[in-house]
Amino acid sequence: MVRYCYIVVEGPQDVEFLIGLLKFYDLKRVIHLSSLDKFWETLIPTAYPLDGDLTKRVPVPSFVQNEQLSIALHSSIGITRIAQTIEESLKFIQVARLFSVGIFADADYRETPQERFNKLITKLSDIDLPNLLPPSQIGQVNNHSTRCGIFIAPNNREQGTLEDILLECARINYPDLLNLSQTYIESIDRNQLTKKDLKYFKKPAGEKKAIISSISSILRPGKALQVSLQDNRWLDKQTLELESVKLIKNFLEQIVGL
């Protein structure tokens, strides 16, 4: 019997990072609708544009599967929409057939991982889903009728984001690019930029995001970071040995029942 798992994350980079890990378990990305397990078909929008908005991103999950597992990875486009995304999606699928629901989010630098976890638990508790019981501890997976677990990047203990993990990966596989990117970002004359120009750069993770984006712009010029995460050596046998990556792997193994 196929195990159906639903994982919600903050953004498309998180989706690609997790897919990169799941590929080590012989899970393949589903490219064509004809290959997708019919269990998930109700999550595929049938109308465009969504809500009549031509600029709105179509909220289609990414899928990976093999003979035993079928996993949907869904970007909520922000921490504030994670619980809402889960609630909306589970209205369209057979919750009783779900093996698990997982959440992967950043601690960021405004809250501790425990504070972020507590807020997510509160939001999940407000959702009327009879088979979805939140885990009792951060980074842990329960064993109720539908498994549920929450991982707070980078490691369930420290404040940070996915970029902190990617910086660790770059130190191993792209050390020269990392050093050059750091030098470039540090050399920028902020006095030549307006407050509006620096709005996102000055956010807590802004400089780290800029460094990672600089590296990915060399590896895949003109492409988004998630493309580089698909194609380049961010995850390989060496980076799989990093503690933060091991923790995420262990979490995924629990969530999908490996």
Coordinates of C-alpha atoms in Angstrom, one line a residue:
M1 CA 0.0 0.0 0.0
V2 CA 1.3 3.5 -0.9
R3 CA 2.0 5.9 1.9
Y4 CA 0.7 9.4 1.2
C5 CA 2.7 12.2 2.9
Y6 CA 2.0 16.0 2.8
I7 CA 4.8 18.4 3.7
V8 CA 4.3 22.2 3.9
V9 CA 7.2 24.6 3.8
E10 CA 7.7 28.3 3.7
G11 CA 9.0 28.8 0.1
P12 CA 10.1 27.2 -3.1
Q13 CA 13.7 27.0 -2.0
D14 CA 12.7 24.8 0.9
V15 CA 10.7 22.6 -1.5
E16 CA 13.8 22.0 -3.6
F17 CA 16.1 21.5 -0.7
L18 CA 13.8 18.7 0.7
I19 CA 13.4 17.2 -2.7
G20 CA 17.2 17.1 -3.0
L21 CA 17.3 15.1 0.2
L22 CA 14.5 12.8 -0.8
K23 CA 16.2 11.9 -4.0
F24 CA 18.7 9.9 -2.0
Y25 CA 15.9 7.5 -1.2
D26 CA 15.1 6.8 -4.8
L27 CA 12.2 9.1 -4.9
K28 CA 11.7 10.7 -8.3
R29 CA 10.1 14.0 -9.2
V30 CA 6.7 13.8 -10.9
I31 CA 6.8 15.8 -14.1
H32 CA 3.6 14.9 -15.9
L33 CA 0.1 14.9 -14.6
S34 CA -0.5 11.5 -16.2
S35 CA 2.2 10.1 -13.8
L36 CA 0.8 11.6 -10.7
D37 CA -1.0 9.3 -8.2
K38 CA -4.7 10.1 -8.4
F39 CA -4.8 10.7 -4.7
W40 CA -3.3 14.2 -5.3
E41 CA -5.3 15.2 -8.4
T42 CA -7.7 17.3 -6.4
L43 CA -4.8 19.6 -5.3
I44 CA -4.2 20.6 -8.9
P45 CA -6.0 23.8 -9.9
T46 CA -8.3 23.4 -12.9
A47 CA -8.8 27.1 -13.6
Y48 CA -6.4 30.0 -14.5
P49 CA -5.9 32.7 -13.5
L50 CA -6.4 32.0 -9.8
D51 CA -9.1 34.4 -8.4
G52 CA -8.8 36.3 -11.7
D53 CA -5.3 37.6 -10.7
L54 CA -2.9 37.2 -13.6
T55 CA 0.1 37.9 -11.3
K56 CA -0.8 35.3 -8.7
R57 CA 1.4 32.2 -8.5
V58 CA -0.5 29.0 -9.2
P59 CA -0.3 27.1 -5.9
V60 CA 0.6 23.7 -7.2
P61 CA 2.6 21.4 -4.9
S62 CA 5.7 19.5 -6.1
F63 CA 5.5 15.8 -6.0
V64 CA 8.0 12.9 -5.6
Q65 CA 7.1 9.2 -5.6
N66 CA 8.2 5.6 -5.9
E67 CA 6.3 2.4 -5.5
Q68 CA 5.9 2.7 -1.8
L69 CA 5.7 6.5 -1.2
S70 CA 3.9 9.5 -2.8
I71 CA 4.8 12.8 -1.3
A72 CA 3.4 16.3 -1.9
L73 CA 5.7 19.2 -1.0
H74 CA 3.7 22.5 -0.8
S75 CA 5.1 26.0 -0.6
S76 CA 2.9 28.2 1.5
I77 CA 4.7 31.4 0.4
G78 CA 5.4 32.6 3.9
I79 CA 5.4 31.4 7.6
T80 CA 2.0 33.1 8.2
R81 CA 0.2 30.9 5.7
I82 CA 1.5 27.5 6.7
A83 CA -1.5 26.5 8.8
Q84 CA -3.9 28.1 6.3
T85 CA -2.3 26.1 3.4
I86 CA -2.7 22.9 5.4
E87 CA -6.3 23.6 6.2
E88 CA -7.2 24.5 2.6
S89 CA -5.4 21.5 1.1
L90 CA -6.8 18.9 3.4
K91 CA -10.4 19.9 2.5
F92 CA -9.7 18.5 -0.9
I93 CA -8.0 15.2 -0.1
Q94 CA -9.0 12.1 1.9
V95 CA -7.4 12.9 5.3
A96 CA -8.0 9.4 6.6
R97 CA -5.7 8.0 4.0
L98 CA -2.8 10.4 4.8
F99 CA 0.2 8.7 6.4
S100 CA 1.6 12.0 7.6
V101 CA 1.7 15.8 7.6
G102 CA 5.0 17.6 8.0
I103 CA 6.0 21.2 8.4
F104 CA 9.4 22.7 7.6
A105 CA 9.9 26.3 8.6
D106 CA 12.7 28.8 9.5
A107 CA 13.4 30.1 13.0
D108 CA 14.5 33.3 11.4
Y109 CA 16.0 35.9 13.7
R110 CA 12.9 37.4 15.3
E111 CA 11.9 34.3 17.3
T112 CA 13.6 31.3 18.9
P113 CA 12.8 27.9 17.3
Q114 CA 10.7 27.1 20.4
E115 CA 8.7 30.3 20.0
R116 CA 8.1 29.6 16.3
F117 CA 7.1 26.0 17.1
N118 CA 4.7 27.2 19.8
K119 CA 3.0 29.6 17.4
L120 CA 2.6 26.9 14.7
I121 CA 1.1 24.5 17.3
T122 CA -1.4 27.1 18.3
K123 CA -2.4 27.7 14.7
L124 CA -2.7 23.9 14.0
S125 CA -4.8 23.5 17.1
D126 CA -7.3 26.0 15.6
I127 CA -7.8 23.8 12.6
D128 CA -10.7 21.3 12.8
L129 CA -9.0 18.2 11.4
P130 CA -9.9 15.1 13.4
N131 CA -6.9 13.0 12.4
L132 CA -4.2 15.7 12.7
L133 CA -2.7 15.9 16.1
P134 CA 0.4 18.2 16.6
P135 CA 3.6 16.8 18.0
S136 CA 4.5 17.5 21.6
Q137 CA 8.1 18.5 21.0
I138 CA 10.0 20.5 18.4
G139 CA 11.6 18.3 15.8
Q140 CA 9.7 15.3 17.0
V141 CA 7.1 13.2 15.0
N142 CA 4.1 11.8 16.8
N143 CA 2.7 8.3 16.0
H144 CA -1.0 9.0 16.0
S145 CA -3.4 7.9 13.2
T146 CA -1.9 10.6 11.0
R147 CA 1.8 11.3 11.8
C148 CA 2.6 15.0 12.3
G149 CA 5.9 16.7 12.9
I150 CA 7.5 20.2 12.8
F151 CA 11.1 20.9 12.0
I152 CA 12.4 24.4 12.6
A153 CA 15.5 25.2 10.5
P154 CA 18.4 25.3 10.9
N155 CA 18.6 22.7 13.7
N156 CA 15.6 23.1 16.0
R157 CA 17.9 24.9 18.5
E158 CA 19.3 28.0 17.0
Q159 CA 17.9 31.0 15.2
G160 CA 18.5 31.0 11.5
T161 CA 17.2 30.1 8.1
L162 CA 17.7 27.6 5.2
E163 CA 20.5 29.9 4.1
D164 CA 22.6 29.0 7.2
I165 CA 22.5 25.4 6.1
L166 CA 23.3 26.3 2.5
L167 CA 26.3 28.3 3.7
E168 CA 27.6 25.2 5.5
C169 CA 27.1 23.2 2.2
A170 CA 29.0 25.9 0.2
R171 CA 31.9 25.8 2.6
I172 CA 32.4 22.2 1.6
N173 CA 31.6 22.2 -2.1
Y174 CA 32.0 25.8 -3.2
P175 CA 34.6 27.4 -0.9
D176 CA 36.1 29.7 -3.4
L177 CA 32.7 30.9 -4.6
L178 CA 31.7 31.4 -1.0
N179 CA 34.8 33.5 -0.2
L180 CA 34.4 35.6 -3.3
S181 CA 30.7 36.1 -2.7
Q182 CA 31.3 37.2 0.9
T183 CA 34.0 39.7 -0.2
Y184 CA 31.6 41.1 -2.8
I185 CA 28.7 41.5 -0.4
E186 CA 31.0 43.1 2.3
S187 CA 32.5 45.6 -0.3
I188 CA 29.1 47.1 -1.3
D189 CA 28.9 50.8 -0.6
R190 CA 25.5 51.1 1.1
N191 CA 25.7 54.9 0.9
Q192 CA 25.2 54.5 -2.8
L193 CA 21.8 52.8 -2.3
T194 CA 18.5 54.1 -1.1
K195 CA 16.6 52.9 1.9
K196 CA 14.2 51.3 -0.5
D197 CA 17.0 49.6 -2.3
L198 CA 18.3 48.1 1.0
K199 CA 14.9 47.1 2.4
Y200 CA 15.4 43.4 2.0
F201 CA 19.2 43.4 2.3
K202 CA 18.9 44.9 5.8
K203 CA 16.6 42.1 7.0
P204 CA 18.2 39.7 9.6
A205 CA 19.0 37.1 6.9
G206 CA 19.4 39.6 4.1
E207 CA 23.2 39.4 3.7
K208 CA 23.2 35.6 3.9
K209 CA 20.5 35.4 1.3
A210 CA 22.6 37.8 -0.9
I211 CA 25.7 35.6 -0.5
I212 CA 23.8 32.4 -1.5
S213 CA 22.1 34.2 -4.4
S214 CA 25.6 35.4 -5.6
I215 CA 26.9 31.8 -5.6
S216 CA 23.8 30.4 -7.4
S217 CA 24.0 33.3 -10.0
I218 CA 27.4 31.9 -11.0
L219 CA 26.3 28.3 -11.0
R220 CA 23.1 29.0 -12.9
P221 CA 23.2 32.5 -14.3
G222 CA 19.8 34.2 -14.7
K223 CA 18.0 31.4 -12.8
A224 CA 16.3 31.4 -9.4
L225 CA 18.1 29.8 -6.4
Q226 CA 15.7 26.8 -6.5
V227 CA 17.1 25.9 -10.0
S228 CA 20.6 25.8 -8.6
L229 CA 19.4 23.6 -5.7
Q230 CA 18.0 21.2 -8.3
D231 CA 21.1 21.1 -10.5
N232 CA 24.2 21.8 -8.4
R233 CA 26.2 20.2 -5.6
W234 CA 24.5 21.7 -2.6
L235 CA 23.6 18.2 -1.4
D236 CA 25.9 15.3 -1.9
K237 CA 27.6 12.6 0.1
Q238 CA 29.9 15.1 1.8
T239 CA 27.2 17.7 2.8
L240 CA 24.9 14.9 4.0
E241 CA 27.3 14.5 6.8
L242 CA 26.6 18.0 8.2
E243 CA 24.8 17.9 11.5
S244 CA 22.0 20.2 10.4
V245 CA 21.4 18.1 7.2
K246 CA 21.5 14.9 9.2
L247 CA 18.8 16.3 11.5
I248 CA 16.6 17.1 8.6
K249 CA 17.1 13.7 7.0
N250 CA 16.2 12.0 10.2
F251 CA 13.0 14.2 10.4
L252 CA 12.1 13.3 6.9
E253 CA 12.6 9.6 7.6
Q254 CA 10.2 9.7 10.5
I255 CA 7.6 11.7 8.6
V256 CA 7.5 9.5 5.5
G257 CA 8.1 6.2 7.4
L258 CA 11.5 5.3 6.0

